[in-house]
PDB file of C-alpha atoms in Angstrom:
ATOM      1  CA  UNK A   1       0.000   0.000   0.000  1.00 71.00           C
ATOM      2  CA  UNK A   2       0.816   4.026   0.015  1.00 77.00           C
ATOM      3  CA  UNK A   3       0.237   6.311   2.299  1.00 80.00           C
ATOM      4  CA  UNK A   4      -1.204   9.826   1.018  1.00 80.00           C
ATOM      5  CA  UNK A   5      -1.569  12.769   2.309  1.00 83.00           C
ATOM      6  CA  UNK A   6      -0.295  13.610   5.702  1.00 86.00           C
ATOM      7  CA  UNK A   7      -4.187  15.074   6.653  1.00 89.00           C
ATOM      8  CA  UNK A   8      -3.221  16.274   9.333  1.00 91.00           C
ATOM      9  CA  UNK A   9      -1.372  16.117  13.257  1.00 92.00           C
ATOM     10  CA  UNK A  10      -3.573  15.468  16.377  1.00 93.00           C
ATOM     11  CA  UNK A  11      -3.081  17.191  19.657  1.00 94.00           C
ATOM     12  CA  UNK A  12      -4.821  15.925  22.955  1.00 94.00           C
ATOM     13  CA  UNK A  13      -6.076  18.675  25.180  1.00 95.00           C
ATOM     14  CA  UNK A  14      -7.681  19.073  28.226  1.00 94.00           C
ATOM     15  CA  UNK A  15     -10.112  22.183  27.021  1.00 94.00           C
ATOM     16  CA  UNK A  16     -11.021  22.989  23.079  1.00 95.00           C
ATOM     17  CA  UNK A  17     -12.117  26.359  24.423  1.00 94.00           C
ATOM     18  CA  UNK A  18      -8.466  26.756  26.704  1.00 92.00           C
ATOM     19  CA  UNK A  19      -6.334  25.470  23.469  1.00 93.00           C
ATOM     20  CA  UNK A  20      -8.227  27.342  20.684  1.00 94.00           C
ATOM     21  CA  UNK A  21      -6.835  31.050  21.303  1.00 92.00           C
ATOM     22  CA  UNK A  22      -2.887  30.003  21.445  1.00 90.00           C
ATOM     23  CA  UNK A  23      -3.420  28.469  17.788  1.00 91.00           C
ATOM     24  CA  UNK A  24      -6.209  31.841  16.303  1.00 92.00           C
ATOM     25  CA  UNK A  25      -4.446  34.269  18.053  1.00 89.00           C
ATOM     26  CA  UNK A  26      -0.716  33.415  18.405  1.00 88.00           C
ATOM     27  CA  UNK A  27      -0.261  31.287  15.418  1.00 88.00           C
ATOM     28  CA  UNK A  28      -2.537  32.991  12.957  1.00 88.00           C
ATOM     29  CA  UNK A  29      -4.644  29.930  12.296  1.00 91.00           C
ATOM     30  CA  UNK A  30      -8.344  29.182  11.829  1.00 94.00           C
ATOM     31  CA  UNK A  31     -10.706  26.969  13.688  1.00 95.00           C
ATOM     32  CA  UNK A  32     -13.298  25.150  12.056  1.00 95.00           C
ATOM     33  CA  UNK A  33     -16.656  24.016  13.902  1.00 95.00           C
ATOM     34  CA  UNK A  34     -16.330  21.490  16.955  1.00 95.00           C
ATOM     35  CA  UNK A  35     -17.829  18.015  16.379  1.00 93.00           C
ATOM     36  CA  UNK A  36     -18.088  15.498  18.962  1.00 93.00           C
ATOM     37  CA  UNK A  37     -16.751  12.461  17.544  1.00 90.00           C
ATOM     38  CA  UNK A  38     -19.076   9.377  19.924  1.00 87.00           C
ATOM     39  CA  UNK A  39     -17.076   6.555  18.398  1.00 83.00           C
ATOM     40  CA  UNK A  40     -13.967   8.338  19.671  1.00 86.00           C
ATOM     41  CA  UNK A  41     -15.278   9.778  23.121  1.00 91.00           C
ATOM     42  CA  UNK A  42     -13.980  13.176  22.002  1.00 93.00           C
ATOM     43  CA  UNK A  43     -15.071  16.802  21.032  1.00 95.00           C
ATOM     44  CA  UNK A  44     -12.635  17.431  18.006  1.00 95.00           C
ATOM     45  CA  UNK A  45     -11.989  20.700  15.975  1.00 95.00           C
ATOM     46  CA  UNK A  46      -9.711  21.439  12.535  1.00 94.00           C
ATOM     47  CA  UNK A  47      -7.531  24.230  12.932  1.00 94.00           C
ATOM     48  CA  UNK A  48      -6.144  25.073   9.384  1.00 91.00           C
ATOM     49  CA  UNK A  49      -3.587  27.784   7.839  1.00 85.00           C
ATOM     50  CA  UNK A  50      -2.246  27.617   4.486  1.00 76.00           C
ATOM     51  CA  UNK A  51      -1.659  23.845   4.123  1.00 75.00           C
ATOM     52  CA  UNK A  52      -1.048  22.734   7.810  1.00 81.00           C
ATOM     53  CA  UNK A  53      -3.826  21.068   9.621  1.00 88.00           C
ATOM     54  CA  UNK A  54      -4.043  20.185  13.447  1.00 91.00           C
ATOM     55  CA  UNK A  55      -6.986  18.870  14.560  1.00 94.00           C
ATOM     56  CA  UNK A  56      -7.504  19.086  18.747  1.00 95.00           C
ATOM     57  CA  UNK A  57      -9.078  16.400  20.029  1.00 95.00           C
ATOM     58  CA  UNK A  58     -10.517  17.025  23.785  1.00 96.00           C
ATOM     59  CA  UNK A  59     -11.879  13.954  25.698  1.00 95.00           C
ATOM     60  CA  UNK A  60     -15.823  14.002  26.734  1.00 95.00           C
ATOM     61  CA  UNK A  61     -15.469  10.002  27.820  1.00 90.00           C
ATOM     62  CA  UNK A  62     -13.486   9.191  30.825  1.00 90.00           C
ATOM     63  CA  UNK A  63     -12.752   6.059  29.647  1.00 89.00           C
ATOM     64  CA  UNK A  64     -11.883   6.904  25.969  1.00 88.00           C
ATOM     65  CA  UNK A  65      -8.003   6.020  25.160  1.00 88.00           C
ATOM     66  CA  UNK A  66      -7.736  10.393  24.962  1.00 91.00           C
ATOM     67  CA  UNK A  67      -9.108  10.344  28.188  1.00 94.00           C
ATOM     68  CA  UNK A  68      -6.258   7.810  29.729  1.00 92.00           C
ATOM     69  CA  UNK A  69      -3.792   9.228  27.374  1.00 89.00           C
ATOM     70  CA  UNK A  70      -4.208  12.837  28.662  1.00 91.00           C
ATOM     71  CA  UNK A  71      -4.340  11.427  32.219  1.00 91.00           C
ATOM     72  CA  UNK A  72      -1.085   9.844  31.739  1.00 87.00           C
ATOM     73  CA  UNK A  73       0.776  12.431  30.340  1.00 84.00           C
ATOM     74  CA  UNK A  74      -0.829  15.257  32.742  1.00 84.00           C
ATOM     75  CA  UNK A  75      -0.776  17.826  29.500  1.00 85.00           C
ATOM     76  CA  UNK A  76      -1.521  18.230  26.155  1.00 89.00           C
ATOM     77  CA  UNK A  77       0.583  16.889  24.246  1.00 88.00           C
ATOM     78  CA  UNK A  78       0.938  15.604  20.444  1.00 92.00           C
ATOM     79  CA  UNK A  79      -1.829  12.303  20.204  1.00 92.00           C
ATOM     80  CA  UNK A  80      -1.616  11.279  16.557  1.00 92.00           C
ATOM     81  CA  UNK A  81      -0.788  12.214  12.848  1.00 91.00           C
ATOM     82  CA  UNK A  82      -3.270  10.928  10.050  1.00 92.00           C
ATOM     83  CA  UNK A  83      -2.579   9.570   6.395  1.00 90.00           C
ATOM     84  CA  UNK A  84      -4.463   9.671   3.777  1.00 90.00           C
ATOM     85  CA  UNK A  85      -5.605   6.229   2.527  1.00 91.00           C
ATOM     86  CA  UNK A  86      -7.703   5.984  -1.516  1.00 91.00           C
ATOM     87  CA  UNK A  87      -9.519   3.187   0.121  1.00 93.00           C
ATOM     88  CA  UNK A  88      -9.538   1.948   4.016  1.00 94.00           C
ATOM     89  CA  UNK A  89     -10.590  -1.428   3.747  1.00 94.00           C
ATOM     90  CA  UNK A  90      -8.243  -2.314   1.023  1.00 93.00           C
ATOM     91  CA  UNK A  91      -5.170  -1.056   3.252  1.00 92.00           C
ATOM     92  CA  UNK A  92      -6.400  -2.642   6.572  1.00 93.00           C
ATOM     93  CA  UNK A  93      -6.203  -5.676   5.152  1.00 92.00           C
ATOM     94  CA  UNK A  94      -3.056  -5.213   3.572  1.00 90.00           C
ATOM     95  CA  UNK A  95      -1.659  -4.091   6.681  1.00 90.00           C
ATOM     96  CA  UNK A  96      -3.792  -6.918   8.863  1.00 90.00           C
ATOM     97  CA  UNK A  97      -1.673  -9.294   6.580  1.00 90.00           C
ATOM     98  CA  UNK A  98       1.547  -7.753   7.765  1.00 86.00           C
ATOM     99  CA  UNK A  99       1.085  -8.363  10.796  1.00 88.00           C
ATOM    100  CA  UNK A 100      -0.081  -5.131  11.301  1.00 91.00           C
ATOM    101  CA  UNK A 101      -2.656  -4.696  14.674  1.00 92.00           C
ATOM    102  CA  UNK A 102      -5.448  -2.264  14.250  1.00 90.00           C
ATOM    103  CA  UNK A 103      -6.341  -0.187  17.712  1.00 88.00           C
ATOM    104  CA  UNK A 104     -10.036  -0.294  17.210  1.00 79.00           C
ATOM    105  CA  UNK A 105     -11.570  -3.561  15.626  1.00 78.00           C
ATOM    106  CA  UNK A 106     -13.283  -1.643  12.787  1.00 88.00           C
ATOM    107  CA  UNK A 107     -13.186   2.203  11.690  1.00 92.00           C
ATOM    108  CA  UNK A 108     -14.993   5.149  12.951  1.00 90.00           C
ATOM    109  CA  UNK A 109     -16.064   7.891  12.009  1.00 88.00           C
ATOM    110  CA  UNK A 110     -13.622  10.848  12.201  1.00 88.00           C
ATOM    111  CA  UNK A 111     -14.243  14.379  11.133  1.00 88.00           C
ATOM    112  CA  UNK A 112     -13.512  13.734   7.476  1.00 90.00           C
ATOM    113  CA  UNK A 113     -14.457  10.676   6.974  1.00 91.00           C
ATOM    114  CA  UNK A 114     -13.986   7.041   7.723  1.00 93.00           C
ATOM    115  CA  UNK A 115     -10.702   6.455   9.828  1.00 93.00           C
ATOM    116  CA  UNK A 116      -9.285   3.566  11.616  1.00 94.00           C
ATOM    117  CA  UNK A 117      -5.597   3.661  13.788  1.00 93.00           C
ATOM    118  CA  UNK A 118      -2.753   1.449  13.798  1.00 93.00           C
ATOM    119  CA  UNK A 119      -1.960   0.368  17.594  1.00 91.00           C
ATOM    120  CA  UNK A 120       1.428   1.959  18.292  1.00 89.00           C
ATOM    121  CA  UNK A 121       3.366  -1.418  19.119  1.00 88.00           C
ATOM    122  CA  UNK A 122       2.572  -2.147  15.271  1.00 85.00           C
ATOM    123  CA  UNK A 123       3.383   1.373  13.977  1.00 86.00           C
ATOM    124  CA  UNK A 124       6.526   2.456  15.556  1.00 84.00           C
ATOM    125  CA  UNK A 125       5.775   3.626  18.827  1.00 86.00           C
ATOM    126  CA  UNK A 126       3.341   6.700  16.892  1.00 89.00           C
ATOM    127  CA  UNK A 127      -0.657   6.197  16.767  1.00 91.00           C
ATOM    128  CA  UNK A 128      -1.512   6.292  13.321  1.00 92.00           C
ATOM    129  CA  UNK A 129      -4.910   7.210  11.809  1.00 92.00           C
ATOM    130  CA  UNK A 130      -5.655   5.958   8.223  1.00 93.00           C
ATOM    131  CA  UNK A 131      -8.696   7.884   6.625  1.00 92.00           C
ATOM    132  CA  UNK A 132     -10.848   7.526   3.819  1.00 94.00           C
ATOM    133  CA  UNK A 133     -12.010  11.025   2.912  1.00 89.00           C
ATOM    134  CA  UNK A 134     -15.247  11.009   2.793  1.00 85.00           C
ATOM    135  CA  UNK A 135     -16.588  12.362  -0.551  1.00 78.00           C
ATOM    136  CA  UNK A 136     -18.240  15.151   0.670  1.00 60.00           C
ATOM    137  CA  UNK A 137     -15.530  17.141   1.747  1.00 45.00           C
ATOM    138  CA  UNK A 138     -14.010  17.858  -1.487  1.00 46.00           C
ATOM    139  CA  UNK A 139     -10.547  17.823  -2.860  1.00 44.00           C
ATOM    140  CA  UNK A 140      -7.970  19.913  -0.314  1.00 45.00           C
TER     141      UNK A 140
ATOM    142  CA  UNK B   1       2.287  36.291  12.411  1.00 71.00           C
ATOM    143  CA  UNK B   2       0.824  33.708  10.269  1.00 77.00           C
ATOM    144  CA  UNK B   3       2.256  29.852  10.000  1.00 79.00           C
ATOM    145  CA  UNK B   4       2.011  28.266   6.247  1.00 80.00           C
ATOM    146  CA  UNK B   5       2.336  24.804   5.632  1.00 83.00           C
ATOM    147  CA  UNK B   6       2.725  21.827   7.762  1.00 86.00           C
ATOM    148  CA  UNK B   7       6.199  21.172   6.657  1.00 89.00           C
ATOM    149  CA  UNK B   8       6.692  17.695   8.853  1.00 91.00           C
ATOM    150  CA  UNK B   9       5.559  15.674  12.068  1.00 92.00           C
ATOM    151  CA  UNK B  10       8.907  14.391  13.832  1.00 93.00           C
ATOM    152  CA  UNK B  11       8.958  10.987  15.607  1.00 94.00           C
ATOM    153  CA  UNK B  12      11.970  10.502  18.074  1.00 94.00           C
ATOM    154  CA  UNK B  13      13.509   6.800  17.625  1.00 95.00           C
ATOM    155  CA  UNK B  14      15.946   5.264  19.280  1.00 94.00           C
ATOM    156  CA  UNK B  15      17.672   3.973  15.499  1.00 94.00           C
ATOM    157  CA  UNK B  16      16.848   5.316  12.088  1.00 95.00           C
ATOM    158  CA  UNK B  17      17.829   2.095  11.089  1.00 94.00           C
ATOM    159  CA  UNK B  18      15.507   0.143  12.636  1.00 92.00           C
ATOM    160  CA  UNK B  19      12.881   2.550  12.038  1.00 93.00           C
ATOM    161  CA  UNK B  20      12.822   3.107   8.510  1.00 94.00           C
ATOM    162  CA  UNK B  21      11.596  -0.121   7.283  1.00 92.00           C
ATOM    163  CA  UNK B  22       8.230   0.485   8.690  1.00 90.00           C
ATOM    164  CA  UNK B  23       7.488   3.506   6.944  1.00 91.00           C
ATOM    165  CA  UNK B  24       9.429   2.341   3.440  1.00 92.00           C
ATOM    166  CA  UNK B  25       7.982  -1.456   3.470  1.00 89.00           C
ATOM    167  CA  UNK B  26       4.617  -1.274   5.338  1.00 88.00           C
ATOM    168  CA  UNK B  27       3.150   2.653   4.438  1.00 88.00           C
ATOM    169  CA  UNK B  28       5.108   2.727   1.099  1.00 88.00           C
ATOM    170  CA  UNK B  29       6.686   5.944   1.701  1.00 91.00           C
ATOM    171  CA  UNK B  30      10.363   6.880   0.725  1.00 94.00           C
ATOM    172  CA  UNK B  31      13.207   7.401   2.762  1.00 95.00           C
ATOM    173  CA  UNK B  32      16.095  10.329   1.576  1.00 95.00           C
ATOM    174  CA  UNK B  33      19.438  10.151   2.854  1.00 94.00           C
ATOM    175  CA  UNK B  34      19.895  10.356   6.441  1.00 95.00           C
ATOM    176  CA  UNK B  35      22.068  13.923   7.516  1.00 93.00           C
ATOM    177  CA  UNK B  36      23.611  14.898  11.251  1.00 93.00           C
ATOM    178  CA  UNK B  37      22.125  17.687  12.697  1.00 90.00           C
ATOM    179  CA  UNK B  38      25.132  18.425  15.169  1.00 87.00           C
ATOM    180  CA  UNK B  39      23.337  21.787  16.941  1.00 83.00           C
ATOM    181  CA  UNK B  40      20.498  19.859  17.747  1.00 86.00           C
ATOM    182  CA  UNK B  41      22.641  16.812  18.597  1.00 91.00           C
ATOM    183  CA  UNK B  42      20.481  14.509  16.170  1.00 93.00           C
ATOM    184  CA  UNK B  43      20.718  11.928  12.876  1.00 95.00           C
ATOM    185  CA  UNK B  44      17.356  12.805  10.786  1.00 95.00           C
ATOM    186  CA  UNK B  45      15.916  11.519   7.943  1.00 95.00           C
ATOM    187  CA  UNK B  46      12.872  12.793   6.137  1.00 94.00           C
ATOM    188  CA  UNK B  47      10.429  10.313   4.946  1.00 94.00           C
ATOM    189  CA  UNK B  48       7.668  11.075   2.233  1.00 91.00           C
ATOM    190  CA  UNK B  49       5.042  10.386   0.314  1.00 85.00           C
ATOM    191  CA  UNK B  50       2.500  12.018  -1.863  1.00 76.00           C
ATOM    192  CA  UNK B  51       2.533  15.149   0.317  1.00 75.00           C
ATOM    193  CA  UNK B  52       3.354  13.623   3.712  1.00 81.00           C
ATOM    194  CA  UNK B  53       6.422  14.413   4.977  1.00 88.00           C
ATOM    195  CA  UNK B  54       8.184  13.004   8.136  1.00 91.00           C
ATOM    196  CA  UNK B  55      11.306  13.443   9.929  1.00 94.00           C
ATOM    197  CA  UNK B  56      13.025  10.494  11.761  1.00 95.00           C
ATOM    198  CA  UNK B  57      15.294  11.883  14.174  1.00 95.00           C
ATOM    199  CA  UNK B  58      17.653   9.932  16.435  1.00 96.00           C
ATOM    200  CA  UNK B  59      19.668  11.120  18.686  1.00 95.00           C
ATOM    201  CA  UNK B  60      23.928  10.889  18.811  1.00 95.00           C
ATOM    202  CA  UNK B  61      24.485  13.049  21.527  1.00 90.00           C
ATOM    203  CA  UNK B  62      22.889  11.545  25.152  1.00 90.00           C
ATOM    204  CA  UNK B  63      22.848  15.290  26.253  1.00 89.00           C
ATOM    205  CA  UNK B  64      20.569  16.896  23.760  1.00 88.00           C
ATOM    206  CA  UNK B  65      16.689  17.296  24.313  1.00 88.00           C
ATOM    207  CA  UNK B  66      16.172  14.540  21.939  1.00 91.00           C
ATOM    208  CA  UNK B  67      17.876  11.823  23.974  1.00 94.00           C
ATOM    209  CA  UNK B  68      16.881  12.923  27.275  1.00 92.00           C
ATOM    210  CA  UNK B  69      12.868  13.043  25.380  1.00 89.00           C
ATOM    211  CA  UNK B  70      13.020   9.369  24.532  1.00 91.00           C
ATOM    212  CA  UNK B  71      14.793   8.463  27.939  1.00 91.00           C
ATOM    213  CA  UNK B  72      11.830   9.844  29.627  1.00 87.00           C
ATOM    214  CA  UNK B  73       9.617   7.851  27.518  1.00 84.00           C
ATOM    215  CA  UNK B  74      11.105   4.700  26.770  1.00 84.00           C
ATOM    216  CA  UNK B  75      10.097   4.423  23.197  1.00 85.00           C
ATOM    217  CA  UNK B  76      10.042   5.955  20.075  1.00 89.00           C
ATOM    218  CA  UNK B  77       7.382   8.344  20.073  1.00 88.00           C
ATOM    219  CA  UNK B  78       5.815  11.766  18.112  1.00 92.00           C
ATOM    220  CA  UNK B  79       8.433  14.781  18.945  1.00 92.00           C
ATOM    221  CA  UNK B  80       7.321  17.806  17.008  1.00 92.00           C
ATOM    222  CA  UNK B  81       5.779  19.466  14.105  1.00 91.00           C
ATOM    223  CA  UNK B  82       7.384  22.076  11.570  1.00 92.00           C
ATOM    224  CA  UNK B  83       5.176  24.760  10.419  1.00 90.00           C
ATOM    225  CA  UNK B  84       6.810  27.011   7.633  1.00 90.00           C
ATOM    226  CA  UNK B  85       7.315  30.771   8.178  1.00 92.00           C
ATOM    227  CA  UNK B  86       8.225  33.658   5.505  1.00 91.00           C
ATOM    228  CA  UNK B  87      10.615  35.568   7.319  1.00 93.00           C
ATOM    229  CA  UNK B  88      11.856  33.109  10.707  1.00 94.00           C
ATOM    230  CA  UNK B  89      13.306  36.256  12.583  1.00 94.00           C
ATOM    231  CA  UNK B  90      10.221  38.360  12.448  1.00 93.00           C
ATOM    232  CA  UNK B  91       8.141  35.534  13.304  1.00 92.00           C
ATOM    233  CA  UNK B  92      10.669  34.792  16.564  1.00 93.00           C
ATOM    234  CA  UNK B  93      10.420  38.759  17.183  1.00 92.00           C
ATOM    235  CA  UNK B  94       6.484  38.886  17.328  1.00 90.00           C
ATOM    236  CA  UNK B  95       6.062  35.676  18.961  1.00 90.00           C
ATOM    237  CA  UNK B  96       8.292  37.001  21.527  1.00 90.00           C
ATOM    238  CA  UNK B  97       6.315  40.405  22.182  1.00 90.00           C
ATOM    239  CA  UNK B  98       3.465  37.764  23.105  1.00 87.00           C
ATOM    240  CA  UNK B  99       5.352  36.217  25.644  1.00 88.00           C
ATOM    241  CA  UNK B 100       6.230  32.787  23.930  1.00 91.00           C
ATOM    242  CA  UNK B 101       9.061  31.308  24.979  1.00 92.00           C
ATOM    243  CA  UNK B 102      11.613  29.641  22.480  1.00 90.00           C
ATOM    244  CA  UNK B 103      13.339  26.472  23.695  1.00 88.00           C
ATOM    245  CA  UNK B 104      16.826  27.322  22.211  1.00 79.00           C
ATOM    246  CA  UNK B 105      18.054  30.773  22.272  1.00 78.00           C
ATOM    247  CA  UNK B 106      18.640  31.340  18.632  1.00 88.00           C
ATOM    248  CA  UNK B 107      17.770  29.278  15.154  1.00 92.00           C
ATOM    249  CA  UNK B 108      19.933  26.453  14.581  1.00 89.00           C
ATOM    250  CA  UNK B 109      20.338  24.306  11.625  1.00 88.00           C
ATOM    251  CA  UNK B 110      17.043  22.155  10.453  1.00 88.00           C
ATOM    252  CA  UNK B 111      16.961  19.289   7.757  1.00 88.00           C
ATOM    253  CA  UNK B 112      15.125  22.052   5.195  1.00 90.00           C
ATOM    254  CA  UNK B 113      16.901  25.639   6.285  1.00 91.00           C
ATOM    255  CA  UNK B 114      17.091  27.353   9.686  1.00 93.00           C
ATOM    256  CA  UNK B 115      14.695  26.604  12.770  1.00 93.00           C
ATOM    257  CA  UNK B 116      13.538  27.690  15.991  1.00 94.00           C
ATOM    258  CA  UNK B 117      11.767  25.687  18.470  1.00 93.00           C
ATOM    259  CA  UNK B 118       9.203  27.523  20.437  1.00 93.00           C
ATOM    260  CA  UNK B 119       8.808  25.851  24.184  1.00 91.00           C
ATOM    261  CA  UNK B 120       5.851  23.309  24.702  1.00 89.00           C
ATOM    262  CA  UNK B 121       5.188  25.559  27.503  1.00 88.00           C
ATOM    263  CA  UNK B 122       4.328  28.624  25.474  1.00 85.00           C
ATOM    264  CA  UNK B 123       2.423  26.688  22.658  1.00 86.00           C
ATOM    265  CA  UNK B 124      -0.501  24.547  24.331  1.00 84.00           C
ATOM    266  CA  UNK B 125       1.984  21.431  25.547  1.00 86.00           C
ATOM    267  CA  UNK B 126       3.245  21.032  21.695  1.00 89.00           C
ATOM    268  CA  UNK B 127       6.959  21.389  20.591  1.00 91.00           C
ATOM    269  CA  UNK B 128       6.739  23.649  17.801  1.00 92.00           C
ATOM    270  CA  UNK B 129       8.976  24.095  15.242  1.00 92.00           C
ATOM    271  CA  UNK B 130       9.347  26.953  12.595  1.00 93.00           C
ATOM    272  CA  UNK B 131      11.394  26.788   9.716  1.00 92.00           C
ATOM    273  CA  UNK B 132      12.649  29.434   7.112  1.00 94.00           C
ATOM    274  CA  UNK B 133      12.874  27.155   4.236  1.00 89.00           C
ATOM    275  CA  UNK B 134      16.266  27.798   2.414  1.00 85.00           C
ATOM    276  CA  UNK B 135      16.026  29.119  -1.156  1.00 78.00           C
ATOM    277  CA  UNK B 136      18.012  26.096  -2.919  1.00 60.00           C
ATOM    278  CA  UNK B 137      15.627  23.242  -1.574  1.00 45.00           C
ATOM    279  CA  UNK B 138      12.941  24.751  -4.270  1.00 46.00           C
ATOM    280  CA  UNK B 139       9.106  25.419  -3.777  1.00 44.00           C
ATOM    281  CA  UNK B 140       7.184  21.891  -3.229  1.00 45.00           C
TER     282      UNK B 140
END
């Protein structure tokens, strides 16, 4: 298989609303709409400039793996970067055939479309989200 | 100030050799030629594919941030990620007049032209990087 497009870099934080500003303000980005993602246990939000997109992912599940992974670390902190797969199933079972061990059984739903992650034990210590855009969201 | 593009996500390893294959072999991406970064006491590597870029970085000094990162964690893990800039020293002067806190005192030498790292601290638990891309690497 090959990856795509890196969609984008995931940060973990405690508070959309408390992590929001330092991106708008400081950095000059823009953020998107929140979504709560219920397959994921988390309230997620895009925040875009020219080409470089973060999403923040905050937890609204105790016992989501954001939830535990925040708790562990004690801060927000980088969570995951995301590839861009032409079609999900074909590479998960590519990758399944490697050897490869998924983190959640099937995919979700993410904010752009379908997305499943590679446990990090399989990927080289990073969480890695695969997604199928969905075709909605156009070409960028 | 405004960021541009994503330029990379970093993931500290403990060998590039080691971790290579997983991103050649299983995600299909390509690996360039491996450089020493001797300011920031690192080997790096970029990795790419169709638009994804990331940078393998291990460390070769066991007193630089990078070592002492992936002592505290154990394993490789995500590090970083690169946002370009236009103009690096305005964007260090103005982020500076906010209050945000660089983690070395001046740019160093990056893979892709001169960097600064701006403390996790300052930028919502993230190690940011921002890189003045130097002319000869071209425009992609």
């Amino acid at each position: 298989m090959n990856v795509g497009k890196l969609h984008h870099a995931a940060v973990a934080v405690p508070s959309l609303a408390e992590a929001i500003p330092f991106y708008t303000s400081t950095l000059g980005m823009r953020a998107g709409e929140p979504h709560e993602l219920r397959d994921q246990g988390v309230r997620a939000v895009f925040v875009e400039s020219g080409g470089a997109r973060l999403e923040l992912i905050e937890p609204i599940d105790s016992t989501s793996g954001v939830a535990r992974f925040l708790a562990e670390r004690g801060r927000a902190t980088l969570h995951h970067v995301c590839y861009e797969v032409a079609d999900l199933d074909a590479a998960l079972r590519e990758l399944a055939g490697r050897g490869v061990e998924l983190a959640d059984r099937e995919p979700v739903a993410g904010l752009a479309g379908r997305v499943a992650f590679l446990h990090p034990r399989s990927a080289g210590g990073v969480l890695i989200e695969l997604l199928e855009r969905a075709p909605a969201t156009g070409s960028t």
